[in-house]
């Protein structure tokens, strides 16, 4: 056979081998490719081992991590493990294949995550994006954390988590659909449960500890004691009456609390803020001595009188008989809740936490009809008589009325004489209630 004939046969054999090689390369196959060159489009041109054909690896298909410069990742002569993605062109056009190292790495990542999921393990990964409905996580493959699985409480602004590396529980994995659902909430709940058990084991009733206001509700404030929340009921916030916890507390505020009770079976801790504060009735004899005049606020109205707060947490009773010199049917006729008034202290009982107060003691007693008539007659007599007679009458009238015009509490009568047995009974009834 001539040399030309031999050469033609060799070319035909090579062509047949190439065609057979093309038939042997299928989408999804894992092949080895040697980097032959890197073109201007930052694509690696590789020769697929044992085939004699070429493939293309775009920059974005080199790694699961972002690649800025392909030359910093690979160089000519490197041999890569690649997966065949698709066919490019036709046989007549010198067809080649689109290859990927990234997807091969991702396949291995999916396998590893699947093993971790089956073993019940967690994974740690950075949060790369905040999207509508949750967080995107780079776990080697794209992972998604629904907003409801970010924390153990509602988080309005998820952007605070961007860039953080967090631990996650694998909730759902489906490699064929590139779906990986993760939960950070499960990790938080597990950590809190451990912290809660440890803290509750240490706490005992009577302990004074520090915490931070975590949440406010209409019925009280939840205080974080370092991983476990305790409840301060609205009645235990302050000695004075608190309508809404948000009126006196704010989220994030540091507070000192007293442990009232610990119930591990029900996971409940009862706390008190007011029991860490000075007792408002301490030293009340000095702050509100008998006869003193105080500013107060009407807090409650009853059928028998008005309760007036004169210091935070200190209320005294103005009996209905001590509201006005005029007869009134009910305290509501002349007073209203929230009204600012001045009161005079009639009696102080520190041990019973009782103050007897008076409004009318600070008001001038109006003259009766008889007194007005007598004064009118006296004025007429003064006009008819000389200065000496006038002075004698004035002295006599002054002596007759001095006791009547004197403040009632200074006349020597007892509290019962001044405000009646009804006040005593009402105060006792109120104390029993």
PDB file of N, CA and C in Angstrom, residues 304-306 308 317-326 328 331 334-335 341-347 356-363 407-409 414-420 422-423 427:
ATOM      1  N   UNK A 304     -68.151  56.351  99.707  1.00  0.00           N
ATOM      2  CA  UNK A 304     -67.864  56.922 101.021  1.00  0.00           C
ATOM      3  C   UNK A 304     -66.712  57.920 101.016  1.00  0.00           C
ATOM      4  N   UNK A 305     -66.081  58.140  99.870  1.00  0.00           N
ATOM      5  CA  UNK A 305     -64.995  59.097  99.852  1.00  0.00           C
ATOM      6  C   UNK A 305     -64.130  59.000  98.616  1.00  0.00           C
ATOM      7  N   UNK A 306     -62.983  59.665  98.687  1.00  0.00           N
ATOM      8  CA  UNK A 306     -62.045  59.696  97.569  1.00  0.00           C
ATOM      9  C   UNK A 306     -60.667  59.276  98.040  1.00  0.00           C
ATOM     10  N   UNK A 308     -56.801  59.553  97.483  1.00  0.00           N
ATOM     11  CA  UNK A 308     -55.918  60.545  96.885  1.00  0.00           C
ATOM     12  C   UNK A 308     -54.474  60.092  97.063  1.00  0.00           C
ATOM     13  N   UNK A 317     -57.283  58.517 102.378  1.00  0.00           N
ATOM     14  CA  UNK A 317     -58.721  58.624 102.181  1.00  0.00           C
ATOM     15  C   UNK A 317     -59.243  59.982 102.635  1.00  0.00           C
ATOM     16  N   UNK A 318     -59.948  60.621 101.728  1.00  0.00           N
ATOM     17  CA  UNK A 318     -60.722  61.811 102.094  1.00  0.00           C
ATOM     18  C   UNK A 318     -62.166  61.336 102.236  1.00  0.00           C
ATOM     19  N   UNK A 319     -62.609  61.209 103.485  1.00  0.00           N
ATOM     20  CA  UNK A 319     -63.972  60.741 103.700  1.00  0.00           C
ATOM     21  C   UNK A 319     -64.955  61.761 103.130  1.00  0.00           C
ATOM     22  N   UNK A 320     -66.113  61.296 102.711  1.00  0.00           N
ATOM     23  CA  UNK A 320     -67.104  62.185 102.107  1.00  0.00           C
ATOM     24  C   UNK A 320     -67.431  63.378 103.001  1.00  0.00           C
ATOM     25  N   UNK A 321     -67.347  63.154 104.328  1.00  0.00           N
ATOM     26  CA  UNK A 321     -67.641  64.248 105.263  1.00  0.00           C
ATOM     27  C   UNK A 321     -66.528  65.278 105.301  1.00  0.00           C
ATOM     28  N   UNK A 322     -65.352  64.936 104.725  1.00  0.00           N
ATOM     29  CA  UNK A 322     -64.218  65.849 104.742  1.00  0.00           C
ATOM     30  C   UNK A 322     -63.934  66.474 103.380  1.00  0.00           C
ATOM     31  N   UNK A 323     -64.872  66.291 102.432  1.00  0.00           N
ATOM     32  CA  UNK A 323     -64.669  66.849 101.099  1.00  0.00           C
ATOM     33  C   UNK A 323     -65.111  68.307 101.024  1.00  0.00           C
ATOM     34  N   UNK A 324     -66.246  68.600 101.613  1.00  0.00           N
ATOM     35  CA  UNK A 324     -66.783  69.955 101.494  1.00  0.00           C
ATOM     36  C   UNK A 324     -67.586  70.326 102.745  1.00  0.00           C
ATOM     37  N   UNK A 325     -67.646  71.624 103.004  1.00  0.00           N
ATOM     38  CA  UNK A 325     -68.506  72.104 104.095  1.00  0.00           C
ATOM     39  C   UNK A 325     -69.975  71.957 103.720  1.00  0.00           C
ATOM     40  N   UNK A 326     -70.240  71.938 102.417  1.00  0.00           N
ATOM     41  CA  UNK A 326     -71.602  71.770 101.947  1.00  0.00           C
ATOM     42  C   UNK A 326     -71.952  70.284 101.889  1.00  0.00           C
ATOM     43  N   UNK A 328     -72.921  66.945 100.236  1.00  0.00           N
ATOM     44  CA  UNK A 328     -72.840  66.368  98.889  1.00  0.00           C
ATOM     45  C   UNK A 328     -73.368  64.946  98.947  1.00  0.00           C
ATOM     46  N   UNK A 331     -69.039  61.699  96.318  1.00  0.00           N
ATOM     47  CA  UNK A 331     -67.792  62.420  96.017  1.00  0.00           C
ATOM     48  C   UNK A 331     -67.706  62.856  94.558  1.00  0.00           C
ATOM     49  N   UNK A 334     -68.330  66.536  93.212  1.00  0.00           N
ATOM     50  CA  UNK A 334     -67.386  67.656  93.254  1.00  0.00           C
ATOM     51  C   UNK A 334     -65.972  67.267  92.836  1.00  0.00           C
ATOM     52  N   UNK A 335     -65.689  65.969  92.706  1.00  0.00           N
ATOM     53  CA  UNK A 335     -64.347  65.513  92.353  1.00  0.00           C
ATOM     54  C   UNK A 335     -64.390  64.601  91.134  1.00  0.00           C
ATOM     55  N   UNK A 341     -55.402  68.155  93.587  1.00  0.00           N
ATOM     56  CA  UNK A 341     -55.986  68.893  94.712  1.00  0.00           C
ATOM     57  C   UNK A 341     -54.962  69.042  95.835  1.00  0.00           C
ATOM     58  N   UNK A 342     -55.303  69.880  96.799  1.00  0.00           N
ATOM     59  CA  UNK A 342     -54.507  69.992  98.018  1.00  0.00           C
ATOM     60  C   UNK A 342     -55.311  69.377  99.160  1.00  0.00           C
ATOM     61  N   UNK A 343     -54.614  68.675 100.045  1.00  0.00           N
ATOM     62  CA  UNK A 343     -55.272  68.024 101.180  1.00  0.00           C
ATOM     63  C   UNK A 343     -54.478  68.289 102.447  1.00  0.00           C
ATOM     64  N   UNK A 344     -55.194  68.183 103.547  1.00  0.00           N
ATOM     65  CA  UNK A 344     -54.552  68.335 104.852  1.00  0.00           C
ATOM     66  C   UNK A 344     -54.586  66.987 105.565  1.00  0.00           C
ATOM     67  N   UNK A 345     -53.468  66.637 106.192  1.00  0.00           N
ATOM     68  CA  UNK A 345     -53.356  65.363 106.891  1.00  0.00           C
ATOM     69  C   UNK A 345     -54.029  65.470 108.251  1.00  0.00           C
ATOM     70  N   UNK A 346     -55.041  64.633 108.460  1.00  0.00           N
ATOM     71  CA  UNK A 346     -55.735  64.608 109.754  1.00  0.00           C
ATOM     72  C   UNK A 346     -55.147  63.565 110.683  1.00  0.00           C
ATOM     73  N   UNK A 347     -54.752  62.427 110.112  1.00  0.00           N
ATOM     74  CA  UNK A 347     -54.250  61.341 110.955  1.00  0.00           C
ATOM     75  C   UNK A 347     -53.315  60.461 110.141  1.00  0.00           C
ATOM     76  N   UNK A 356     -55.584  59.654 106.884  1.00  0.00           N
ATOM     77  CA  UNK A 356     -56.878  60.327 106.852  1.00  0.00           C
ATOM     78  C   UNK A 356     -56.628  61.758 106.398  1.00  0.00           C
ATOM     79  N   UNK A 357     -57.302  62.156 105.325  1.00  0.00           N
ATOM     80  CA  UNK A 357     -57.070  63.457 104.715  1.00  0.00           C
ATOM     81  C   UNK A 357     -58.342  64.298 104.705  1.00  0.00           C
ATOM     82  N   UNK A 358     -58.157  65.585 104.496  1.00  0.00           N
ATOM     83  CA  UNK A 358     -59.305  66.488 104.432  1.00  0.00           C
ATOM     84  C   UNK A 358     -59.071  67.571 103.382  1.00  0.00           C
ATOM     85  N   UNK A 359     -60.127  67.836 102.631  1.00  0.00           N
ATOM     86  CA  UNK A 359     -60.101  68.958 101.688  1.00  0.00           C
ATOM     87  C   UNK A 359     -60.730  70.190 102.335  1.00  0.00           C
ATOM     88  N   UNK A 360     -61.841  69.971 103.033  1.00  0.00           N
ATOM     89  CA  UNK A 360     -62.590  71.108 103.575  1.00  0.00           C
ATOM     90  C   UNK A 360     -61.834  71.823 104.697  1.00  0.00           C
ATOM     91  N   UNK A 361     -60.854  71.121 105.327  1.00  0.00           N
ATOM     92  CA  UNK A 361     -60.076  71.764 106.386  1.00  0.00           C
ATOM     93  C   UNK A 361     -59.232  72.910 105.847  1.00  0.00           C
ATOM     94  N   UNK A 362     -59.034  72.918 104.524  1.00  0.00           N
ATOM     95  CA  UNK A 362     -58.245  73.985 103.910  1.00  0.00           C
ATOM     96  C   UNK A 362     -59.131  75.089 103.349  1.00  0.00           C
ATOM     97  N   UNK A 363     -60.451  74.944 103.506  1.00  0.00           N
ATOM     98  CA  UNK A 363     -61.378  75.930 102.991  1.00  0.00           C
ATOM     99  C   UNK A 363     -62.051  76.689 104.139  1.00  0.00           C
ATOM    100  N   UNK A 407     -59.553  75.510 112.890  1.00  0.00           N
ATOM    101  CA  UNK A 407     -59.502  74.243 112.147  1.00  0.00           C
ATOM    102  C   UNK A 407     -60.003  73.114 113.020  1.00  0.00           C
ATOM    103  N   UNK A 408     -60.832  72.245 112.437  1.00  0.00           N
ATOM    104  CA  UNK A 408     -61.500  71.236 113.244  1.00  0.00           C
ATOM    105  C   UNK A 408     -60.522  70.291 113.936  1.00  0.00           C
ATOM    106  N   UNK A 409     -59.397  69.989 113.231  1.00  0.00           N
ATOM    107  CA  UNK A 409     -58.493  69.019 113.828  1.00  0.00           C
ATOM    108  C   UNK A 409     -57.714  69.600 115.016  1.00  0.00           C
ATOM    109  N   UNK A 414     -61.249  64.087 118.956  1.00  0.00           N
ATOM    110  CA  UNK A 414     -60.575  62.939 118.350  1.00  0.00           C
ATOM    111  C   UNK A 414     -60.966  62.840 116.887  1.00  0.00           C
ATOM    112  N   UNK A 415     -60.245  61.962 116.145  1.00  0.00           N
ATOM    113  CA  UNK A 415     -60.557  61.759 114.734  1.00  0.00           C
ATOM    114  C   UNK A 415     -61.985  61.282 114.563  1.00  0.00           C
ATOM    115  N   UNK A 416     -62.457  60.388 115.473  1.00  0.00           N
ATOM    116  CA  UNK A 416     -63.827  59.891 115.393  1.00  0.00           C
ATOM    117  C   UNK A 416     -64.826  61.000 115.598  1.00  0.00           C
ATOM    118  N   UNK A 417     -64.528  61.961 116.524  1.00  0.00           N
ATOM    119  CA  UNK A 417     -65.422  63.090 116.754  1.00  0.00           C
ATOM    120  C   UNK A 417     -65.496  64.000 115.541  1.00  0.00           C
ATOM    121  N   UNK A 418     -64.351  64.109 114.871  1.00  0.00           N
ATOM    122  CA  UNK A 418     -64.297  65.035 113.752  1.00  0.00           C
ATOM    123  C   UNK A 418     -65.010  64.514 112.524  1.00  0.00           C
ATOM    124  N   UNK A 419     -64.789  63.266 112.175  1.00  0.00           N
ATOM    125  CA  UNK A 419     -65.302  62.767 110.900  1.00  0.00           C
ATOM    126  C   UNK A 419     -66.309  61.668 111.066  1.00  0.00           C
ATOM    127  N   UNK A 420     -66.659  61.366 112.327  1.00  0.00           N
ATOM    128  CA  UNK A 420     -67.754  60.439 112.550  1.00  0.00           C
ATOM    129  C   UNK A 420     -67.313  58.992 112.582  1.00  0.00           C
ATOM    130  N   UNK A 422     -68.639  56.753 111.030  1.00  0.00           N
ATOM    131  CA  UNK A 422     -68.740  56.164 109.690  1.00  0.00           C
ATOM    132  C   UNK A 422     -67.390  56.103 109.004  1.00  0.00           C
ATOM    133  N   UNK A 423     -66.512  57.124 109.218  1.00  0.00           N
ATOM    134  CA  UNK A 423     -65.194  57.092 108.607  1.00  0.00           C
ATOM    135  C   UNK A 423     -64.382  55.926 109.128  1.00  0.00           C
ATOM    136  N   UNK A 427     -63.019  53.012 106.754  1.00  0.00           N
ATOM    137  CA  UNK A 427     -61.581  52.755 106.652  1.00  0.00           C
ATOM    138  C   UNK A 427     -61.276  51.303 107.011  1.00  0.00           C
TER     139      UNK A 427
END
